[in-house]
Amino acid sequence: MNDFPRIVFMGTPEIAQFILKGLIDENYNIVGVVSQTDKPKGRKGIISPTPTKEVALENNIPCFQPIKIKSDYDFLKELKPDLIITCAYGQIVPNEVLEIPTFGSINVHGSLLPKYRGASPIQQALINGDLVTGVTIMEMIDRMDAGRMYAKEEVVIDNDNYTSLYEKIGKAGLHCLLKMLPQFIQDKINHKDIGIVQDEKEVTFCGKIKKEDEHLSLSFSCDEFVNMVNALSYTPGGYLLYDNQIFKILRAKKVNNLVNKQIGEIVEANKNGILLQLKDGQISLLEVQKQGKSKMDYKSYLNGDHNMLGKVLK
């Protein structure tokens, strides 16, 4: 690619880092990166660059980190972008920013729009037990995830949790973006009206995963419980309370329909598994993490806890 078009990339976490790297590897002209501000990282709380900022620094690309993009965006005008590409930026981008680039602004969204507009599309697909999800490359407008759709790619959900599906979505997003960009740029040069308008009748929304959602509900059915575990694993990790301490459940599966113990009770804890009673059956806790400890499979965990049988998790 030559120096055209001038692209500003807006994104913050690992999924955005992966897509940014892919654009750079394909020699797209990234003239600036915009990310959220640096945050404390690790147990020591050391302030560290965001994943996309790391890539910007490695490639000598200017990186901007406005606290509030809605009131601090003059730097974008100076960059004179032809196109803004966003992925998991983390702030609502105001219309004044979207109108700066000549070709407009596009977003890599982790669902098959118009399904799952909002902040947690990857988690929501897992919560709902979907078998297929995907990515959509879409026009950014002044309504959340409501713009025209330029390209889509499906992703099969196969024994995935959030960590593995997040990686799949990142790869699909990059592949889809790189496939559509040349034609998108050509159409914009020729001022063609492109993209498919979303069917508002098919729209569904998903909100942010809140801190309180991490405390798994014992009112869930087995399927609902396992789906929520998958949506929260491996980070931040869903948990129950075990002897008043956080006990994360990172992998689980339904094993039967028996209901013969108190809900929340550990009905089996041996080489066959750690079985938890729920309202419509029992689930096996395959991978767990005790507060202050590393995550481990159930056999390793039971080697250090011989008193789990009969305990009631809350």
PDB file of N, CA and C in Angstrom, residues 204-272:
ATOM      1  N   THR A 204     -31.396  -6.751  18.745  1.00  0.00           N
ATOM      2  CA  THR A 204     -31.335  -7.078  20.169  1.00  0.00           C
ATOM      3  C   THR A 204     -30.143  -6.349  20.770  1.00  0.00           C
ATOM      4  N   PHE A 205     -30.202  -6.128  22.082  1.00  0.00           N
ATOM      5  CA  PHE A 205     -29.158  -5.366  22.758  1.00  0.00           C
ATOM      6  C   PHE A 205     -28.518  -6.186  23.875  1.00  0.00           C
ATOM      7  N   CYS A 206     -27.298  -5.817  24.213  1.00  0.00           N
ATOM      8  CA  CYS A 206     -26.629  -6.413  25.384  1.00  0.00           C
ATOM      9  C   CYS A 206     -25.858  -5.312  26.102  1.00  0.00           C
ATOM     10  N   GLY A 207     -25.969  -5.300  27.423  1.00  0.00           N
ATOM     11  CA  GLY A 207     -25.285  -4.290  28.220  1.00  0.00           C
ATOM     12  C   GLY A 207     -23.920  -4.763  28.673  1.00  0.00           C
ATOM     13  N   LYS A 208     -23.277  -3.954  29.483  1.00  0.00           N
ATOM     14  CA  LYS A 208     -21.981  -4.323  30.043  1.00  0.00           C
ATOM     15  C   LYS A 208     -22.147  -5.445  31.065  1.00  0.00           C
ATOM     16  N   ILE A 209     -21.134  -6.302  31.159  1.00  0.00           N
ATOM     17  CA  ILE A 209     -21.085  -7.279  32.240  1.00  0.00           C
ATOM     18  C   ILE A 209     -20.660  -6.536  33.505  1.00  0.00           C
ATOM     19  N   LYS A 210     -21.507  -6.564  34.510  1.00  0.00           N
ATOM     20  CA  LYS A 210     -21.242  -5.815  35.730  1.00  0.00           C
ATOM     21  C   LYS A 210     -20.518  -6.678  36.762  1.00  0.00           C
ATOM     22  N   LYS A 211     -19.914  -6.015  37.724  1.00  0.00           N
ATOM     23  CA  LYS A 211     -19.184  -6.713  38.783  1.00  0.00           C
ATOM     24  C   LYS A 211     -20.080  -7.712  39.504  1.00  0.00           C
ATOM     25  N   GLU A 212     -21.316  -7.330  39.749  1.00  0.00           N
ATOM     26  CA  GLU A 212     -22.227  -8.221  40.476  1.00  0.00           C
ATOM     27  C   GLU A 212     -22.612  -9.451  39.665  1.00  0.00           C
ATOM     28  N   ASP A 213     -22.465  -9.385  38.350  1.00  0.00           N
ATOM     29  CA  ASP A 213     -22.770 -10.548  37.506  1.00  0.00           C
ATOM     30  C   ASP A 213     -21.767 -11.677  37.704  1.00  0.00           C
ATOM     31  N   GLU A 214     -20.606 -11.349  38.248  1.00  0.00           N
ATOM     32  CA  GLU A 214     -19.575 -12.362  38.461  1.00  0.00           C
ATOM     33  C   GLU A 214     -19.967 -13.342  39.561  1.00  0.00           C
ATOM     34  N   HIS A 215     -20.856 -12.916  40.468  1.00  0.00           N
ATOM     35  CA  HIS A 215     -21.351 -13.821  41.521  1.00  0.00           C
ATOM     36  C   HIS A 215     -22.460 -14.669  40.898  1.00  0.00           C
ATOM     37  N   LEU A 216     -22.150 -15.914  40.629  1.00  0.00           N
ATOM     38  CA  LEU A 216     -23.063 -16.801  39.912  1.00  0.00           C
ATOM     39  C   LEU A 216     -24.316 -17.069  40.739  1.00  0.00           C
ATOM     40  N   SER A 217     -25.454 -17.094  40.056  1.00  0.00           N
ATOM     41  CA  SER A 217     -26.724 -17.271  40.753  1.00  0.00           C
ATOM     42  C   SER A 217     -27.086 -18.745  40.879  1.00  0.00           C
ATOM     43  N   LEU A 218     -27.437 -19.159  42.077  1.00  0.00           N
ATOM     44  CA  LEU A 218     -27.891 -20.535  42.302  1.00  0.00           C
ATOM     45  C   LEU A 218     -29.347 -20.723  41.878  1.00  0.00           C
ATOM     46  N   SER A 219     -29.970 -19.676  41.390  1.00  0.00           N
ATOM     47  CA  SER A 219     -31.321 -19.811  40.829  1.00  0.00           C
ATOM     48  C   SER A 219     -31.270 -20.223  39.363  1.00  0.00           C
ATOM     49  N   PHE A 220     -30.060 -20.236  38.776  1.00  0.00           N
ATOM     50  CA  PHE A 220     -29.916 -20.658  37.385  1.00  0.00           C
ATOM     51  C   PHE A 220     -30.240 -22.140  37.224  1.00  0.00           C
ATOM     52  N   SER A 221     -30.726 -22.499  36.053  1.00  0.00           N
ATOM     53  CA  SER A 221     -30.769 -23.906  35.670  1.00  0.00           C
ATOM     54  C   SER A 221     -29.341 -24.353  35.385  1.00  0.00           C
ATOM     55  N   CYS A 222     -29.156 -25.650  35.194  1.00  0.00           N
ATOM     56  CA  CYS A 222     -27.815 -26.160  34.893  1.00  0.00           C
ATOM     57  C   CYS A 222     -27.254 -25.525  33.621  1.00  0.00           C
ATOM     58  N   ASP A 223     -28.075 -25.481  32.582  1.00  0.00           N
ATOM     59  CA  ASP A 223     -27.617 -24.903  31.318  1.00  0.00           C
ATOM     60  C   ASP A 223     -27.281 -23.429  31.471  1.00  0.00           C
ATOM     61  N   GLU A 224     -28.122 -22.692  32.161  1.00  0.00           N
ATOM     62  CA  GLU A 224     -27.873 -21.261  32.382  1.00  0.00           C
ATOM     63  C   GLU A 224     -26.590 -21.047  33.181  1.00  0.00           C
ATOM     64  N   PHE A 225     -26.379 -21.892  34.180  1.00  0.00           N
ATOM     65  CA  PHE A 225     -25.199 -21.774  35.028  1.00  0.00           C
ATOM     66  C   PHE A 225     -23.927 -22.018  34.210  1.00  0.00           C
ATOM     67  N   VAL A 226     -23.920 -23.101  33.443  1.00  0.00           N
ATOM     68  CA  VAL A 226     -22.743 -23.431  32.629  1.00  0.00           C
ATOM     69  C   VAL A 226     -22.485 -22.339  31.587  1.00  0.00           C
ATOM     70  N   ASN A 227     -23.543 -21.840  30.971  1.00  0.00           N
ATOM     71  CA  ASN A 227     -23.383 -20.764  29.987  1.00  0.00           C
ATOM     72  C   ASN A 227     -22.762 -19.522  30.605  1.00  0.00           C
ATOM     73  N   MET A 228     -23.197 -19.186  31.818  1.00  0.00           N
ATOM     74  CA  MET A 228     -22.648 -18.003  32.488  1.00  0.00           C
ATOM     75  C   MET A 228     -21.191 -18.221  32.875  1.00  0.00           C
ATOM     76  N   VAL A 229     -20.873 -19.427  33.325  1.00  0.00           N
ATOM     77  CA  VAL A 229     -19.472 -19.756  33.617  1.00  0.00           C
ATOM     78  C   VAL A 229     -18.620 -19.531  32.372  1.00  0.00           C
ATOM     79  N   ASN A 230     -19.089 -20.024  31.228  1.00  0.00           N
ATOM     80  CA  ASN A 230     -18.345 -19.862  29.977  1.00  0.00           C
ATOM     81  C   ASN A 230     -18.188 -18.396  29.598  1.00  0.00           C
ATOM     82  N   ALA A 231     -19.241 -17.609  29.803  1.00  0.00           N
ATOM     83  CA  ALA A 231     -19.204 -16.194  29.431  1.00  0.00           C
ATOM     84  C   ALA A 231     -18.224 -15.396  30.277  1.00  0.00           C
ATOM     85  N   LEU A 232     -17.925 -15.868  31.472  1.00  0.00           N
ATOM     86  CA  LEU A 232     -17.045 -15.133  32.398  1.00  0.00           C
ATOM     87  C   LEU A 232     -15.630 -15.698  32.473  1.00  0.00           C
ATOM     88  N   SER A 233     -15.379 -16.795  31.760  1.00  0.00           N
ATOM     89  CA  SER A 233     -14.068 -17.463  31.882  1.00  0.00           C
ATOM     90  C   SER A 233     -13.185 -17.157  30.687  1.00  0.00           C
ATOM     91  N   TYR A 234     -11.898 -17.001  30.884  1.00  0.00           N
ATOM     92  CA  TYR A 234     -11.225 -17.130  32.160  1.00  0.00           C
ATOM     93  C   TYR A 234     -11.176 -15.804  32.945  1.00  0.00           C
ATOM     94  N   THR A 235     -11.538 -14.749  32.299  1.00  0.00           N
ATOM     95  CA  THR A 235     -11.534 -13.468  32.989  1.00  0.00           C
ATOM     96  C   THR A 235     -12.856 -12.752  32.763  1.00  0.00           C
ATOM     97  N   PRO A 236     -13.450 -12.207  33.801  1.00  0.00           N
ATOM     98  CA  PRO A 236     -12.962 -12.071  35.175  1.00  0.00           C
ATOM     99  C   PRO A 236     -13.131 -13.337  36.013  1.00  0.00           C
ATOM    100  N   GLY A 237     -13.967 -14.260  35.554  1.00  0.00           N
ATOM    101  CA  GLY A 237     -14.217 -15.497  36.295  1.00  0.00           C
ATOM    102  C   GLY A 237     -15.443 -15.401  37.180  1.00  0.00           C
ATOM    103  N   GLY A 238     -16.416 -16.292  36.958  1.00  0.00           N
ATOM    104  CA  GLY A 238     -17.592 -16.336  37.818  1.00  0.00           C
ATOM    105  C   GLY A 238     -17.299 -17.107  39.090  1.00  0.00           C
ATOM    106  N   TYR A 239     -17.996 -16.758  40.165  1.00  0.00           N
ATOM    107  CA  TYR A 239     -17.675 -17.395  41.448  1.00  0.00           C
ATOM    108  C   TYR A 239     -18.910 -17.646  42.292  1.00  0.00           C
ATOM    109  N   LEU A 240     -18.759 -18.580  43.233  1.00  0.00           N
ATOM    110  CA  LEU A 240     -19.660 -18.741  44.365  1.00  0.00           C
ATOM    111  C   LEU A 240     -18.830 -18.540  45.627  1.00  0.00           C
ATOM    112  N   LEU A 241     -19.490 -18.441  46.749  1.00  0.00           N
ATOM    113  CA  LEU A 241     -18.786 -18.307  48.031  1.00  0.00           C
ATOM    114  C   LEU A 241     -18.675 -19.669  48.699  1.00  0.00           C
ATOM    115  N   TYR A 242     -17.466 -20.008  49.092  1.00  0.00           N
ATOM    116  CA  TYR A 242     -17.165 -21.278  49.755  1.00  0.00           C
ATOM    117  C   TYR A 242     -16.489 -20.932  51.075  1.00  0.00           C
ATOM    118  N   ASP A 243     -17.174 -21.216  52.180  1.00  0.00           N
ATOM    119  CA  ASP A 243     -16.682 -20.794  53.500  1.00  0.00           C
ATOM    120  C   ASP A 243     -16.374 -19.300  53.507  1.00  0.00           C
ATOM    121  N   ASN A 244     -17.282 -18.530  52.883  1.00  0.00           N
ATOM    122  CA  ASN A 244     -17.206 -17.062  52.836  1.00  0.00           C
ATOM    123  C   ASN A 244     -16.012 -16.528  52.040  1.00  0.00           C
ATOM    124  N   GLN A 245     -15.418 -17.367  51.231  1.00  0.00           N
ATOM    125  CA  GLN A 245     -14.339 -16.920  50.356  1.00  0.00           C
ATOM    126  C   GLN A 245     -14.739 -17.112  48.890  1.00  0.00           C
ATOM    127  N   ILE A 246     -14.176 -16.274  48.036  1.00  0.00           N
ATOM    128  CA  ILE A 246     -14.470 -16.387  46.607  1.00  0.00           C
ATOM    129  C   ILE A 246     -13.908 -17.691  46.070  1.00  0.00           C
ATOM    130  N   PHE A 247     -14.760 -18.443  45.395  1.00  0.00           N
ATOM    131  CA  PHE A 247     -14.389 -19.727  44.807  1.00  0.00           C
ATOM    132  C   PHE A 247     -14.829 -19.681  43.343  1.00  0.00           C
ATOM    133  N   LYS A 248     -13.863 -19.424  42.468  1.00  0.00           N
ATOM    134  CA  LYS A 248     -14.185 -19.265  41.059  1.00  0.00           C
ATOM    135  C   LYS A 248     -14.413 -20.616  40.383  1.00  0.00           C
ATOM    136  N   ILE A 249     -15.434 -20.638  39.558  1.00  0.00           N
ATOM    137  CA  ILE A 249     -15.745 -21.818  38.752  1.00  0.00           C
ATOM    138  C   ILE A 249     -15.461 -21.434  37.302  1.00  0.00           C
ATOM    139  N   LEU A 250     -14.415 -22.021  36.721  1.00  0.00           N
ATOM    140  CA  LEU A 250     -13.911 -21.574  35.429  1.00  0.00           C
ATOM    141  C   LEU A 250     -14.305 -22.490  34.281  1.00  0.00           C
ATOM    142  N   ARG A 251     -14.609 -23.738  34.576  1.00  0.00           N
ATOM    143  CA  ARG A 251     -15.154 -24.661  33.564  1.00  0.00           C
ATOM    144  C   ARG A 251     -16.116 -25.605  34.265  1.00  0.00           C
ATOM    145  N   ALA A 252     -17.232 -25.873  33.604  1.00  0.00           N
ATOM    146  CA  ALA A 252     -18.230 -26.762  34.210  1.00  0.00           C
ATOM    147  C   ALA A 252     -19.067 -27.394  33.106  1.00  0.00           C
ATOM    148  N   LYS A 253     -19.734 -28.492  33.448  1.00  0.00           N
ATOM    149  CA  LYS A 253     -20.651 -29.123  32.496  1.00  0.00           C
ATOM    150  C   LYS A 253     -21.770 -29.818  33.265  1.00  0.00           C
ATOM    151  N   LYS A 254     -22.920 -29.907  32.628  1.00  0.00           N
ATOM    152  CA  LYS A 254     -24.045 -30.628  33.235  1.00  0.00           C
ATOM    153  C   LYS A 254     -23.804 -32.125  33.101  1.00  0.00           C
ATOM    154  N   VAL A 255     -24.101 -32.881  34.179  1.00  0.00           N
ATOM    155  CA  VAL A 255     -23.853 -34.324  34.135  1.00  0.00           C
ATOM    156  C   VAL A 255     -25.112 -35.168  34.336  1.00  0.00           C
ATOM    157  N   ASN A 256     -26.155 -34.624  34.984  1.00  0.00           N
ATOM    158  CA  ASN A 256     -27.374 -35.419  35.179  1.00  0.00           C
ATOM    159  C   ASN A 256     -28.538 -34.505  35.550  1.00  0.00           C
ATOM    160  N   ASN A 257     -29.709 -35.122  35.708  1.00  0.00           N
ATOM    161  CA  ASN A 257     -30.922 -34.391  36.078  1.00  0.00           C
ATOM    162  C   ASN A 257     -31.365 -34.664  37.516  1.00  0.00           C
ATOM    163  N   LEU A 258     -30.479 -35.216  38.321  1.00  0.00           N
ATOM    164  CA  LEU A 258     -30.829 -35.567  39.695  1.00  0.00           C
ATOM    165  C   LEU A 258     -31.031 -34.329  40.551  1.00  0.00           C
ATOM    166  N   VAL A 259     -32.096 -34.362  41.347  1.00  0.00           N
ATOM    167  CA  VAL A 259     -32.328 -33.303  42.325  1.00  0.00           C
ATOM    168  C   VAL A 259     -32.653 -33.995  43.641  1.00  0.00           C
ATOM    169  N   ASN A 260     -31.606 -34.256  44.430  1.00  0.00           N
ATOM    170  CA  ASN A 260     -31.803 -34.997  45.676  1.00  0.00           C
ATOM    171  C   ASN A 260     -31.044 -34.388  46.850  1.00  0.00           C
ATOM    172  N   LYS A 261     -30.491 -33.192  46.639  1.00  0.00           N
ATOM    173  CA  LYS A 261     -29.765 -32.505  47.702  1.00  0.00           C
ATOM    174  C   LYS A 261     -30.149 -31.033  47.710  1.00  0.00           C
ATOM    175  N   GLN A 262     -29.662 -30.313  48.709  1.00  0.00           N
ATOM    176  CA  GLN A 262     -29.896 -28.877  48.809  1.00  0.00           C
ATOM    177  C   GLN A 262     -29.203 -28.150  47.658  1.00  0.00           C
ATOM    178  N   ILE A 263     -29.884 -27.162  47.091  1.00  0.00           N
ATOM    179  CA  ILE A 263     -29.268 -26.374  46.019  1.00  0.00           C
ATOM    180  C   ILE A 263     -28.012 -25.682  46.545  1.00  0.00           C
ATOM    181  N   GLY A 264     -26.919 -25.836  45.799  1.00  0.00           N
ATOM    182  CA  GLY A 264     -25.639 -25.270  46.217  1.00  0.00           C
ATOM    183  C   GLY A 264     -24.747 -26.251  46.944  1.00  0.00           C
ATOM    184  N   GLU A 265     -25.272 -27.435  47.253  1.00  0.00           N
ATOM    185  CA  GLU A 265     -24.481 -28.420  48.003  1.00  0.00           C
ATOM    186  C   GLU A 265     -23.539 -29.193  47.079  1.00  0.00           C
ATOM    187  N   ILE A 266     -22.348 -29.479  47.583  1.00  0.00           N
ATOM    188  CA  ILE A 266     -21.398 -30.347  46.882  1.00  0.00           C
ATOM    189  C   ILE A 266     -21.799 -31.785  47.203  1.00  0.00           C
ATOM    190  N   VAL A 267     -22.315 -32.492  46.204  1.00  0.00           N
ATOM    191  CA  VAL A 267     -22.877 -33.823  46.443  1.00  0.00           C
ATOM    192  C   VAL A 267     -21.867 -34.931  46.146  1.00  0.00           C
ATOM    193  N   GLU A 268     -20.767 -34.565  45.524  1.00  0.00           N
ATOM    194  CA  GLU A 268     -19.715 -35.542  45.252  1.00  0.00           C
ATOM    195  C   GLU A 268     -18.406 -34.789  45.114  1.00  0.00           C
ATOM    196  N   ALA A 269     -17.344 -35.323  45.670  1.00  0.00           N
ATOM    197  CA  ALA A 269     -16.023 -34.694  45.573  1.00  0.00           C
ATOM    198  C   ALA A 269     -14.976 -35.791  45.639  1.00  0.00           C
ATOM    199  N   ASN A 270     -14.685 -36.381  44.496  1.00  0.00           N
ATOM    200  CA  ASN A 270     -13.739 -37.479  44.420  1.00  0.00           C
ATOM    201  C   ASN A 270     -13.134 -37.540  43.020  1.00  0.00           C
ATOM    202  N   LYS A 271     -12.509 -38.657  42.706  1.00  0.00           N
ATOM    203  CA  LYS A 271     -11.842 -38.774  41.408  1.00  0.00           C
ATOM    204  C   LYS A 271     -12.812 -38.653  40.228  1.00  0.00           C
ATOM    205  N   ASN A 272     -14.101 -38.852  40.492  1.00  0.00           N
ATOM    206  CA  ASN A 272     -15.110 -38.746  39.429  1.00  0.00           C
ATOM    207  C   ASN A 272     -15.541 -37.304  39.179  1.00  0.00           C
TER     208      ASN A 272
END
